[in-house]
PDB file of C-alpha atoms in Angstrom:
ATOM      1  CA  UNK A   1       0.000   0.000   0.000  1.00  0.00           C
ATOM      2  CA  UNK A   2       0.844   3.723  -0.090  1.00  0.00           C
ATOM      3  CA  UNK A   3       3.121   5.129   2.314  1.00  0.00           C
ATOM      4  CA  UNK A   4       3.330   8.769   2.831  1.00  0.00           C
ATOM      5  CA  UNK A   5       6.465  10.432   4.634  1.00  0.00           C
ATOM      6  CA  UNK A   6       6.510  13.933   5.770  1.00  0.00           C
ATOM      7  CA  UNK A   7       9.249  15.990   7.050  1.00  0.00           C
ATOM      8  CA  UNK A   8       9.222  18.531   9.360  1.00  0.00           C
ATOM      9  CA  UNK A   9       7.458  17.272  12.295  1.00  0.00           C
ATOM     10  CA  UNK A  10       7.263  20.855  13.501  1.00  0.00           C
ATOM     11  CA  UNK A  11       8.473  24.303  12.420  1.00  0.00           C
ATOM     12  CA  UNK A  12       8.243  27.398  13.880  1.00  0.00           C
ATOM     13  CA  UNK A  13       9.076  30.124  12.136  1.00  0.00           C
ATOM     14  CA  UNK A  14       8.438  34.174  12.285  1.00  0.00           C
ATOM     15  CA  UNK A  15       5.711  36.315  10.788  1.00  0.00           C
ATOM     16  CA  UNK A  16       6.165  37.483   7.797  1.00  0.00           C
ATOM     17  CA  UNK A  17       8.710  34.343   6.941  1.00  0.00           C
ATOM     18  CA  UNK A  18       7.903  31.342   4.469  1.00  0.00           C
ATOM     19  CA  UNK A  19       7.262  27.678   5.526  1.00  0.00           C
ATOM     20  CA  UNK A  20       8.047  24.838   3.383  1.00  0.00           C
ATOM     21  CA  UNK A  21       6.120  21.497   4.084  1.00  0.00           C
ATOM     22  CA  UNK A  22       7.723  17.679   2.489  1.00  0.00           C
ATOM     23  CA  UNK A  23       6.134  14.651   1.647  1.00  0.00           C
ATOM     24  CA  UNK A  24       7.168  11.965   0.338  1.00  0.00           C
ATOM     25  CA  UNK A  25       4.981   8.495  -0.878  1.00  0.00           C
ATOM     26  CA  UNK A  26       5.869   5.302  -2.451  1.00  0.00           C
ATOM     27  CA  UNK A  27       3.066   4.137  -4.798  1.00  0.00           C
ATOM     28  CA  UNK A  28       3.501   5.576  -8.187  1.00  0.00           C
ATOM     29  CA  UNK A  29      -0.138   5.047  -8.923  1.00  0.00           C
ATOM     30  CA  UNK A  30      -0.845   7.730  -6.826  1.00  0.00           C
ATOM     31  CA  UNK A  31      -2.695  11.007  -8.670  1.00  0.00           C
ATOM     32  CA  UNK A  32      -4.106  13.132  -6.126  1.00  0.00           C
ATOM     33  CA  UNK A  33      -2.167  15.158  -3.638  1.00  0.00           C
ATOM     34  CA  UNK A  34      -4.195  17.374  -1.198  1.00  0.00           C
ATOM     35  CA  UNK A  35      -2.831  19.242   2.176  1.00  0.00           C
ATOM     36  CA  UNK A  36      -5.382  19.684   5.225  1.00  0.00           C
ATOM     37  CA  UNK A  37      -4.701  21.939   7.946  1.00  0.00           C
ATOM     38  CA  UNK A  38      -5.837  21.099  11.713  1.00  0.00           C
ATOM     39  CA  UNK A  39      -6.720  23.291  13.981  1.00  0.00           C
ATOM     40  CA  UNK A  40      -6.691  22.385  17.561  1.00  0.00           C
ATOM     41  CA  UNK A  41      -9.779  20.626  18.294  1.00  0.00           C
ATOM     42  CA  UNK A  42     -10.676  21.145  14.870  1.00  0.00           C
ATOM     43  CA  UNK A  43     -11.971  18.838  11.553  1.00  0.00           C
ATOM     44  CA  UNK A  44      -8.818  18.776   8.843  1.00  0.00           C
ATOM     45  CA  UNK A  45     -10.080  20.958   6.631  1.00  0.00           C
ATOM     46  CA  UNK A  46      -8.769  20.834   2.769  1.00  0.00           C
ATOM     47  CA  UNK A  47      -6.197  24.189   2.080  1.00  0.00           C
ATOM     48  CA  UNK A  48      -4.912  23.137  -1.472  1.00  0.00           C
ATOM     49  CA  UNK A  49      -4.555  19.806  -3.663  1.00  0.00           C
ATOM     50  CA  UNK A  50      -3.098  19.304  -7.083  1.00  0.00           C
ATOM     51  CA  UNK A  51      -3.610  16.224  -9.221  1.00  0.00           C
ATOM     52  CA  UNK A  52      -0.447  14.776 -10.998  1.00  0.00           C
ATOM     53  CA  UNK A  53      -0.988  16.211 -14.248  1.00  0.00           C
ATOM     54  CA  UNK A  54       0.293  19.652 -12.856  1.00  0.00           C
ATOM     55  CA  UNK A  55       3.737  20.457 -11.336  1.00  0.00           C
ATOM     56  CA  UNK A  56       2.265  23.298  -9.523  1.00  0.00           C
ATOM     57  CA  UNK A  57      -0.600  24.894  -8.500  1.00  0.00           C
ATOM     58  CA  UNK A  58      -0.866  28.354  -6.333  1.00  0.00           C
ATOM     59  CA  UNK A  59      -4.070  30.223  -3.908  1.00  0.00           C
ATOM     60  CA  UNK A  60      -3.007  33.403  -2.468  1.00  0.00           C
ATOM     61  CA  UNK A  61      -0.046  32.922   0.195  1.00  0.00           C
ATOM     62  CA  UNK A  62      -0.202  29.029  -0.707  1.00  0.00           C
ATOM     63  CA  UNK A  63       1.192  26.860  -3.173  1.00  0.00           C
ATOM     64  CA  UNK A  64       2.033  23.449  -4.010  1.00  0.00           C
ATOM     65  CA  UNK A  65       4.948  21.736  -6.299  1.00  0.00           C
ATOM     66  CA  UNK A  66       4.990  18.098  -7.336  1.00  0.00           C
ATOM     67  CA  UNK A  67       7.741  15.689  -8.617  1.00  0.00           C
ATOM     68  CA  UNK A  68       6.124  12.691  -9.745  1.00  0.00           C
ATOM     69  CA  UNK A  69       9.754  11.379 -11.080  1.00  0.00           C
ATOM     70  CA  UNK A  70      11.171  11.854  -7.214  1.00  0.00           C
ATOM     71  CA  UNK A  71       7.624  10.900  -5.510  1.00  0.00           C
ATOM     72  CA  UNK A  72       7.552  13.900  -3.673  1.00  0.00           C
ATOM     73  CA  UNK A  73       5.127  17.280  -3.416  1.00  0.00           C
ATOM     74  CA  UNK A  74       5.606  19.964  -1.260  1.00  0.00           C
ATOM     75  CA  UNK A  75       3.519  22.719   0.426  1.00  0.00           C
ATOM     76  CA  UNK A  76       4.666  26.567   0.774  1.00  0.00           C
ATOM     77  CA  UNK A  77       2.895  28.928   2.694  1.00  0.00           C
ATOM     78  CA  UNK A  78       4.563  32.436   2.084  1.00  0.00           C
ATOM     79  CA  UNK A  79       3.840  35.876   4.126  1.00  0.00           C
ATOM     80  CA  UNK A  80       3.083  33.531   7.341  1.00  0.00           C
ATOM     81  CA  UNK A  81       0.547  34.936   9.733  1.00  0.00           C
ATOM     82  CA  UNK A  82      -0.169  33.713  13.441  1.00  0.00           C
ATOM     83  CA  UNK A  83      -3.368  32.276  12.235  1.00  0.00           C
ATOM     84  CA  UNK A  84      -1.176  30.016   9.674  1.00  0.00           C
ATOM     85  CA  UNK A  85      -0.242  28.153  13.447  1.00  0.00           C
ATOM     86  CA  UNK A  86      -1.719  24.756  12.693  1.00  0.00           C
ATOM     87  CA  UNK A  87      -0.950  20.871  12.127  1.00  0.00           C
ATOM     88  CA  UNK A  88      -0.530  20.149   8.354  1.00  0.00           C
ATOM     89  CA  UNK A  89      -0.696  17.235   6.969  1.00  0.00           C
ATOM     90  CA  UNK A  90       0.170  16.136   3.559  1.00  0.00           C
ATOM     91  CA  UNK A  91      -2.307  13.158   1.406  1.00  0.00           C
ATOM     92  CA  UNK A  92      -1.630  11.095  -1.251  1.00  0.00           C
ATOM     93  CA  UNK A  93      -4.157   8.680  -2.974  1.00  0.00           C
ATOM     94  CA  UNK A  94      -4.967   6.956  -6.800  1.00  0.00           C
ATOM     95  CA  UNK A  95      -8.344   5.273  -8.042  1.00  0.00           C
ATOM     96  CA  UNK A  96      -7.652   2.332  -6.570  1.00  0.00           C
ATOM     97  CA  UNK A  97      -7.138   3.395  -3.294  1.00  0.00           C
ATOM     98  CA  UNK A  98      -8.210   6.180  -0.543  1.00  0.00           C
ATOM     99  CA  UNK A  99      -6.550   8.370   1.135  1.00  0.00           C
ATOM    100  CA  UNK A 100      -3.127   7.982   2.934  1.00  0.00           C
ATOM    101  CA  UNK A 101      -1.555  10.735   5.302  1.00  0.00           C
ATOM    102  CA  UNK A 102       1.736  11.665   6.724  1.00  0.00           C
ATOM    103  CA  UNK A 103       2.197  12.539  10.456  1.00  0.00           C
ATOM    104  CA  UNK A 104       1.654  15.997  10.061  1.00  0.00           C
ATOM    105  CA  UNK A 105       3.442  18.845  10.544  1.00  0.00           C
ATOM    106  CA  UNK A 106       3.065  21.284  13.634  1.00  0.00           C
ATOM    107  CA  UNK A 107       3.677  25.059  12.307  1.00  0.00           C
ATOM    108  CA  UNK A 108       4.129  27.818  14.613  1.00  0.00           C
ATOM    109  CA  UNK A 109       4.442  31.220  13.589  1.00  0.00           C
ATOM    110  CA  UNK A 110       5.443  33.716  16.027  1.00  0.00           C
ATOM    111  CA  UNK A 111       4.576  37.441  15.810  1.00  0.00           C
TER     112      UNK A 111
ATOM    113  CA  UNK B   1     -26.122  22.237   2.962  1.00  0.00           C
ATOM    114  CA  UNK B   2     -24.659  20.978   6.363  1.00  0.00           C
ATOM    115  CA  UNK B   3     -21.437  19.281   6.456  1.00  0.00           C
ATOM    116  CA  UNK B   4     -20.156  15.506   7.502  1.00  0.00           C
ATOM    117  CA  UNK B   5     -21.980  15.520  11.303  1.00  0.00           C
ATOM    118  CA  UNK B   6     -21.066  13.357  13.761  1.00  0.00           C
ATOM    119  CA  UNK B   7     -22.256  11.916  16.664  1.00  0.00           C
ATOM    120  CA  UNK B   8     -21.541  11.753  19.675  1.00  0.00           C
ATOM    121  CA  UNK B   9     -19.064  14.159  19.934  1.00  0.00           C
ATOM    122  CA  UNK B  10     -17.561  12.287  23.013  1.00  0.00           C
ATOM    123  CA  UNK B  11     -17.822   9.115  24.337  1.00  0.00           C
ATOM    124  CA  UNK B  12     -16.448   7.575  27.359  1.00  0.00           C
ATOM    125  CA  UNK B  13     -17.081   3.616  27.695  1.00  0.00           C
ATOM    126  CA  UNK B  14     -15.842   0.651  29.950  1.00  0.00           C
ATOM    127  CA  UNK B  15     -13.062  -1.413  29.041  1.00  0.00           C
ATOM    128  CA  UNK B  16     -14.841  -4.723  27.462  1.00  0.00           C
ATOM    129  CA  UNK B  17     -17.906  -2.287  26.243  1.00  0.00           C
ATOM    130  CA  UNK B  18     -19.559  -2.141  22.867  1.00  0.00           C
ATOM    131  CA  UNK B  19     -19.711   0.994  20.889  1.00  0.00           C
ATOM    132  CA  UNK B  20     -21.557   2.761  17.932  1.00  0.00           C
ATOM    133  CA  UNK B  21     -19.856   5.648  15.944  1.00  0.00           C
ATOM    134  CA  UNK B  22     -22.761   7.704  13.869  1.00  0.00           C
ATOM    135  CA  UNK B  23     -21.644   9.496  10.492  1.00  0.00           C
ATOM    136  CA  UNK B  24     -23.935  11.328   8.388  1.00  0.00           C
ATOM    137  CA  UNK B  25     -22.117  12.509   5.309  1.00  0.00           C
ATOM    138  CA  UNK B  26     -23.115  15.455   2.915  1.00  0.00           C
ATOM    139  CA  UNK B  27     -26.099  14.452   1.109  1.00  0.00           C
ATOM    140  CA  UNK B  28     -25.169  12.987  -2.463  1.00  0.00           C
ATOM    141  CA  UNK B  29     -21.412  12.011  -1.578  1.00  0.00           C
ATOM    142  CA  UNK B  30     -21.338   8.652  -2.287  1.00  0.00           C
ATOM    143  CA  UNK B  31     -17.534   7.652  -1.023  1.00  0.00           C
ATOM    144  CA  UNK B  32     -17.671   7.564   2.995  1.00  0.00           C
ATOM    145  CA  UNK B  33     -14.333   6.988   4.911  1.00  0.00           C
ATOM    146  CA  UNK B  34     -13.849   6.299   8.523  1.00  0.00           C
ATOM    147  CA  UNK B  35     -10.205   7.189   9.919  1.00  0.00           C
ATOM    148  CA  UNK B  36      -8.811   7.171  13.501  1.00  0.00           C
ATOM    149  CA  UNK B  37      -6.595   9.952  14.863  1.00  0.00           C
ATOM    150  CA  UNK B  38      -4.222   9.305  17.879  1.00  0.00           C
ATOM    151  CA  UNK B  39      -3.027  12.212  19.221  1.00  0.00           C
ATOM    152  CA  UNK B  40      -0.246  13.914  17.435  1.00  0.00           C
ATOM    153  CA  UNK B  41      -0.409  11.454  14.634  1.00  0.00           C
ATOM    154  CA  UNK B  42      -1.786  12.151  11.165  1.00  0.00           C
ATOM    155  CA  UNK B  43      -5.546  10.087  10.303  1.00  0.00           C
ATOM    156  CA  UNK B  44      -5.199   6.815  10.029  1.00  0.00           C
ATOM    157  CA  UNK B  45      -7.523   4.749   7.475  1.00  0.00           C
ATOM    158  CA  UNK B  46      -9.563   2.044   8.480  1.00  0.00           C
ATOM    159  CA  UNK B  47     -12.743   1.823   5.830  1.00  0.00           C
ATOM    160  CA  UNK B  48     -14.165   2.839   2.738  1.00  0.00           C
ATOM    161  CA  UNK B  49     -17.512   2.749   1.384  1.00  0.00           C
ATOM    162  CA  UNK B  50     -18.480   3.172  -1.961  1.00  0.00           C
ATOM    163  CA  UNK B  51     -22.375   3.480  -1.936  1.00  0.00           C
ATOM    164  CA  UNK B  52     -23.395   0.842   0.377  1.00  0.00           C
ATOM    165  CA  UNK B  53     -20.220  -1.645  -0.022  1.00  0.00           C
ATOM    166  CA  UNK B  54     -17.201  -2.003   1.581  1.00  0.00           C
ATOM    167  CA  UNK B  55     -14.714  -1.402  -0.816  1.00  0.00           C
ATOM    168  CA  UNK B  56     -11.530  -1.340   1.321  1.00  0.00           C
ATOM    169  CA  UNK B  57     -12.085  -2.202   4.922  1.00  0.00           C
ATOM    170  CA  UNK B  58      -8.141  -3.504   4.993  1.00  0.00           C
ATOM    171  CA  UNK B  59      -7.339  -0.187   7.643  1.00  0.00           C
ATOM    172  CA  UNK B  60      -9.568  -2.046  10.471  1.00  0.00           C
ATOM    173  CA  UNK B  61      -7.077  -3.101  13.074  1.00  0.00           C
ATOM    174  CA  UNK B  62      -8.784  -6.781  13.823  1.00  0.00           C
ATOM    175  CA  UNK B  63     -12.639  -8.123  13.868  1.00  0.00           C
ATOM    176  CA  UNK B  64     -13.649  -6.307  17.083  1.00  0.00           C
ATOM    177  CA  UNK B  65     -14.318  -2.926  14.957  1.00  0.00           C
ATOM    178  CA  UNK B  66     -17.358  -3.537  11.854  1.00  0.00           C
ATOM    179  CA  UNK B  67     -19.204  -0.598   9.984  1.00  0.00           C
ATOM    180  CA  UNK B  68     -22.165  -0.643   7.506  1.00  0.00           C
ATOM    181  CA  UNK B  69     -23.901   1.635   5.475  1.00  0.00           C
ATOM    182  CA  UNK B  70     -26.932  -0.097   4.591  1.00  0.00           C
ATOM    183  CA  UNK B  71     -28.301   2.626   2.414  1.00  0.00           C
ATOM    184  CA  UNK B  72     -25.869   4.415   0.939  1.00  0.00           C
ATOM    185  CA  UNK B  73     -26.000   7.397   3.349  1.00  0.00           C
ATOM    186  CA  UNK B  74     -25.604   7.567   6.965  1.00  0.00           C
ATOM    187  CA  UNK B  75     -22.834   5.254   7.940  1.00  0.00           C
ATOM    188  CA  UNK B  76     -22.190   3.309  11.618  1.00  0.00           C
ATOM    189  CA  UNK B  77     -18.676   2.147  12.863  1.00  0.00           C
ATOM    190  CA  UNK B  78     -18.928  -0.899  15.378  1.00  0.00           C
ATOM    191  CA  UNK B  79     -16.567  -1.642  17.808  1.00  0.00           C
ATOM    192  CA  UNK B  80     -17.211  -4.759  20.274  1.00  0.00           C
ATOM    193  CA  UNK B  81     -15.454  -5.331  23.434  1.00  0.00           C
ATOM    194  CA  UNK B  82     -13.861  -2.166  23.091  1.00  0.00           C
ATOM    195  CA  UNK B  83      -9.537  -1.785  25.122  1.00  0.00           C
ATOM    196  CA  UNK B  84      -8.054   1.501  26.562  1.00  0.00           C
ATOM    197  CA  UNK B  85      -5.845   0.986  23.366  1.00  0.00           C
ATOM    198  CA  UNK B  86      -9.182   2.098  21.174  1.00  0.00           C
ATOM    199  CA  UNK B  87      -9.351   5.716  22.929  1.00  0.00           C
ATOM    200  CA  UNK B  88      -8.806   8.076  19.761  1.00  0.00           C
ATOM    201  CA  UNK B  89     -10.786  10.583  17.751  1.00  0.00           C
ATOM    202  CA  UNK B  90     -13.016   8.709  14.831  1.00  0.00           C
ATOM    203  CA  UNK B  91     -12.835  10.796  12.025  1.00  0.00           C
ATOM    204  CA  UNK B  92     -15.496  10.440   9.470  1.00  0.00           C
ATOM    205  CA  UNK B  93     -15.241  12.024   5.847  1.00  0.00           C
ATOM    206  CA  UNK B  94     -16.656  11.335   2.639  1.00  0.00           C
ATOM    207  CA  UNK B  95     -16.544  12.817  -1.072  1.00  0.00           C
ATOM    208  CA  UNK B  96     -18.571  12.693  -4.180  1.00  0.00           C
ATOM    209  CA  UNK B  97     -16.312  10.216  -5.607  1.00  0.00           C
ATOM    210  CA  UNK B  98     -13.442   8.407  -4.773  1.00  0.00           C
ATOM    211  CA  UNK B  99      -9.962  10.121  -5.291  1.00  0.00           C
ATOM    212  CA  UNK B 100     -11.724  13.669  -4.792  1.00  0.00           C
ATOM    213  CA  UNK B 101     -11.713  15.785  -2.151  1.00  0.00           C
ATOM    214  CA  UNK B 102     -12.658  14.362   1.147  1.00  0.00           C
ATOM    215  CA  UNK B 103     -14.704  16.371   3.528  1.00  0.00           C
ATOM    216  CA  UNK B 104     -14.012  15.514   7.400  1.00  0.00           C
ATOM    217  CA  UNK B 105     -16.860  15.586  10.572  1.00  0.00           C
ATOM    218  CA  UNK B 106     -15.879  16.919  13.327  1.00  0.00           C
ATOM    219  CA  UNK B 107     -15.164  13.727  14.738  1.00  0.00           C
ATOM    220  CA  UNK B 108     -16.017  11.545  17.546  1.00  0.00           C
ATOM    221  CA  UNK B 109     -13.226  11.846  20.512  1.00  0.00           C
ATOM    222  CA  UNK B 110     -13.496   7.866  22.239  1.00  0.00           C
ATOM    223  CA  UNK B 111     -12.340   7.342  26.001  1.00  0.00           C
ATOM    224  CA  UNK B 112     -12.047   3.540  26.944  1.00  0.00           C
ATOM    225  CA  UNK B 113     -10.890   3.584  30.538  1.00  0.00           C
TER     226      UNK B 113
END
């Protein structure tokens, strides 16, 4: 099955900076890409997702890349704002099969 | 309309206890998944339903934990004889297809003690 690595397991970083976000899966089937964000307490809610016939797709302060060749996508958030402060987590998934998620990321951004 | 809803939103049981996780997904999805989140740990799959079948249940940890969806709609997650080791949040989502963007419930947080 799908295996889906993701790298930092927190980052803190200061208002104003940019975050960068890595994942990393394994099954080459895989098509669809999407990021959640987690609140504390809170439902993952969908931020961005990109489907594997893009390298790159961009919404305001957020963008993703993808390398299908390297099996890896990655998630920027630039102009960072306390209310970025979340867990991320990164998704990978194909027609065959559903959703698989890295451990998430915990960002902090500190005014 | 209204989102995924979930209920209860908490639920303490007894060790050895049977329990029933509600999900009623948005109206017209017709994927439904059911994930469990530990704490500090990313959602964890355990079933997919596709209409009213099963079509990947290979996430659910042994045969204590069962979950239908007899009509396509609202969906219940069964877990029999329930261990401390089964406190997480259930996290129900579902989509209006498969490999399309899933949309999550607020979850159900279960305490075994």
């Amino acid at each position: 099955g799908e295996n889906v690595e993701q790298h930092p397991s927190t980052l803190s970083v200061q208002e104003g900076d940019s975050a960068v976000i890595k994942c990393t899966y394994s099954d080459s089937a895989s098509n669809y890409f999407p990021w959640y964000k987690q609140e504390l307490g809170k439902r993952p809610q969908l931020i961005i997702d990109i489907r594997s016939n893009v390298g790159e797709k961009k919404d305001q302060r957020i963008a993703v890349t993808l390398n299908k060749t390297a099996k890896h996508f990655s998630l920027h958030i630039t102009e960072t704002q306390p209310e970025d402060s979340a867990v991320y987590f990164c998704a990978a998934s194909s027609g065959y099969s559903t959703l698989t998620f890295g451990k998430g990321t915990m960002l902090l951004v500190s005014p | 309309g209204a989102g995924v809803s979930q209920t209860p939103s908490n639920k303490v049981t007894e060790k050895g206890k049977y329990v029933e996780l509600r999900c009623d997904p948005i109206s017209g999805h017709t994927a439904l998944y059911w994930y469990r989140q530990s704490l500090g740990q990313g959602p964890e799959f355990l079933i997919y339903f596709q209409g009213t079948g099963a079509a990947d249940d290979s996430g659910l940890p042994n045969d204590r934990f069962f979950a239908v969806r007899p009509e396509g709609s609202v969906s219940t997650l069964k877990i029999q004889r329930t261990e401390r080791g089964d406190s997480a949040v259930y996290l129900c989502a579902s989509s209006p297809a498969s490999n399309t963007e899933a949309f999550f419930g607020q979850g159900t947080r279960l305490t075994v003690v």
